[in-house]
């Protein structure tokens, strides 16, 4: 029965197997690296809304009244958390993909064959369009 | 074996049509946990991180926060499944089209709500998210529509966080609940649920006897869809509690401005992937484009058997979103805002 189901919905399945294969290739290329360090400059335009946000500094050069962490310090502080979040995001996406594939098997709209009417009437009748939902 | 599979398929279909109800119940759970958290959260920017640290350090408030976080995740997850189910069952016909379009409006409000929730955390990722969004709107959209500065000015400065808090806690939930009522009235599943009650109220209006007319038959809890919804919600609660006890919600270090090192949450990774290629511009273009694609799906759906262009368009869109998200999850972090600001500075000189 599963073979028949797959044979009936090759197009729909292709829409979802492709991202999963892509994910496998993407992960085959390895994990995280640190983002490249930008020029040692402070960007005032991003320092908005949160006065508690202290200014970052690089190579011992500070600006503003409050001294914050360096880029490397922040990177070290958030590395574990970010790796964990990346892993969790991937798990969610894989789970979502499988759930959507399951929905495809359950709800994919199929075209039912026409039913011919026998006896006095000569014309074929088509079943009324139906959806799975009420 | 075949009959078991058919029964399983039938049960899954019944579960699939009550996903909207599950979303609503999860939203109520979010309101409850969010209200509890609001007693301990301080939107004054100089105190926000301290209040969040206090919430995370206390076992009870930390548990409530984890409940809020995982409820949000399950809420969004179920939302994607609900949209997929409705798209596969074809939102054709006037009433279902209206329900779909109101649903797109709800999707926009939910997306905004989640974005604001990310800003409220007050940690380093929150500042990066806010800077990212602010620069994308002012730098990209502002170049074409200068009046957008009215909105960005309203949400910047010392009071920005408080205004986000008001929108996240009051304005948007109120808007969502209002639209949900309209959405439900057009949705066939919810109208079918109300049918016994409608008969009872019609009978009361027409003056039928109390024994015959006022008690809806069957009762609410006897409806198969309500029972399925109850089971589904119970399972969701168990899952949320287990996740909250075992996997704490993320909370990063104190915010440090001018540095971009984090990636967005999983539901925004697809935009991040586009930004890896085109810089900050997709931030302003991609989400409205997505909403526009969702909006035209009912126009491409016909009330006839079999899949048509609307179904294919939806499946293609969601597949592309998932593929982009996988790609962003696997790629290394890129400092989009820093590159954008550097480019702007170079152009200015």
PDB file of N, CA and C in Angstrom, chain B residues 3 23 44 67 84 95 117 124 190 204 242 289 313 322:
ATOM      1  N   UNK B   3      -7.207  -2.351   6.738  1.00  0.00           N
ATOM      2  CA  UNK B   3      -8.281  -1.653   7.454  1.00  0.00           C
ATOM      3  C   UNK B   3      -7.687  -0.848   8.610  1.00  0.00           C
ATOM      4  N   UNK B  23      -4.386  25.392  18.235  1.00  0.00           N
ATOM      5  CA  UNK B  23      -3.668  26.670  18.199  1.00  0.00           C
ATOM      6  C   UNK B  23      -4.323  27.661  19.160  1.00  0.00           C
ATOM      7  N   UNK B  44      11.823  48.614  31.820  1.00  0.00           N
ATOM      8  CA  UNK B  44      12.755  49.743  31.869  1.00  0.00           C
ATOM      9  C   UNK B  44      14.115  49.243  31.383  1.00  0.00           C
ATOM     10  N   UNK B  67       7.824  27.338  29.971  1.00  0.00           N
ATOM     11  CA  UNK B  67       6.492  26.995  29.464  1.00  0.00           C
ATOM     12  C   UNK B  67       6.093  27.965  28.357  1.00  0.00           C
ATOM     13  N   UNK B  84      -0.913  24.131   6.323  1.00  0.00           N
ATOM     14  CA  UNK B  84      -0.683  23.109   5.301  1.00  0.00           C
ATOM     15  C   UNK B  84      -1.933  22.274   5.104  1.00  0.00           C
ATOM     16  N   UNK B  95     -16.701  31.297   1.555  1.00  0.00           N
ATOM     17  CA  UNK B  95     -16.490  31.312   3.000  1.00  0.00           C
ATOM     18  C   UNK B  95     -15.081  30.865   3.365  1.00  0.00           C
ATOM     19  N   UNK B 117       8.439  39.545  20.923  1.00  0.00           N
ATOM     20  CA  UNK B 117       8.847  38.720  22.060  1.00  0.00           C
ATOM     21  C   UNK B 117      10.355  38.527  22.095  1.00  0.00           C
ATOM     22  N   UNK B 124      21.782  39.732  24.649  1.00  0.00           N
ATOM     23  CA  UNK B 124      22.563  40.139  23.483  1.00  0.00           C
ATOM     24  C   UNK B 124      21.826  39.844  22.182  1.00  0.00           C
ATOM     25  N   UNK B 190     -15.271  25.026  12.639  1.00  0.00           N
ATOM     26  CA  UNK B 190     -15.806  25.704  13.816  1.00  0.00           C
ATOM     27  C   UNK B 190     -17.311  25.891  13.684  1.00  0.00           C
ATOM     28  N   UNK B 204     -34.915  28.386  21.072  1.00  0.00           N
ATOM     29  CA  UNK B 204     -35.289  29.292  22.162  1.00  0.00           C
ATOM     30  C   UNK B 204     -35.936  30.550  21.608  1.00  0.00           C
ATOM     31  N   UNK B 242       7.308  18.585  29.731  1.00  0.00           N
ATOM     32  CA  UNK B 242       8.548  17.794  29.676  1.00  0.00           C
ATOM     33  C   UNK B 242       9.686  18.631  29.092  1.00  0.00           C
ATOM     34  N   UNK B 289       6.573  39.470   0.640  1.00  0.00           N
ATOM     35  CA  UNK B 289       6.399  38.615  -0.536  1.00  0.00           C
ATOM     36  C   UNK B 289       5.737  37.299  -0.134  1.00  0.00           C
ATOM     37  N   UNK B 313       1.468  25.779  -5.472  1.00  0.00           N
ATOM     38  CA  UNK B 313       2.163  26.998  -5.059  1.00  0.00           C
ATOM     39  C   UNK B 313       2.468  26.948  -3.570  1.00  0.00           C
ATOM     40  N   UNK B 322      11.617  25.778   3.999  1.00  0.00           N
ATOM     41  CA  UNK B 322      12.311  24.780   4.819  1.00  0.00           C
ATOM     42  C   UNK B 322      13.736  24.586   4.310  1.00  0.00           C
TER      43      UNK B 322
END
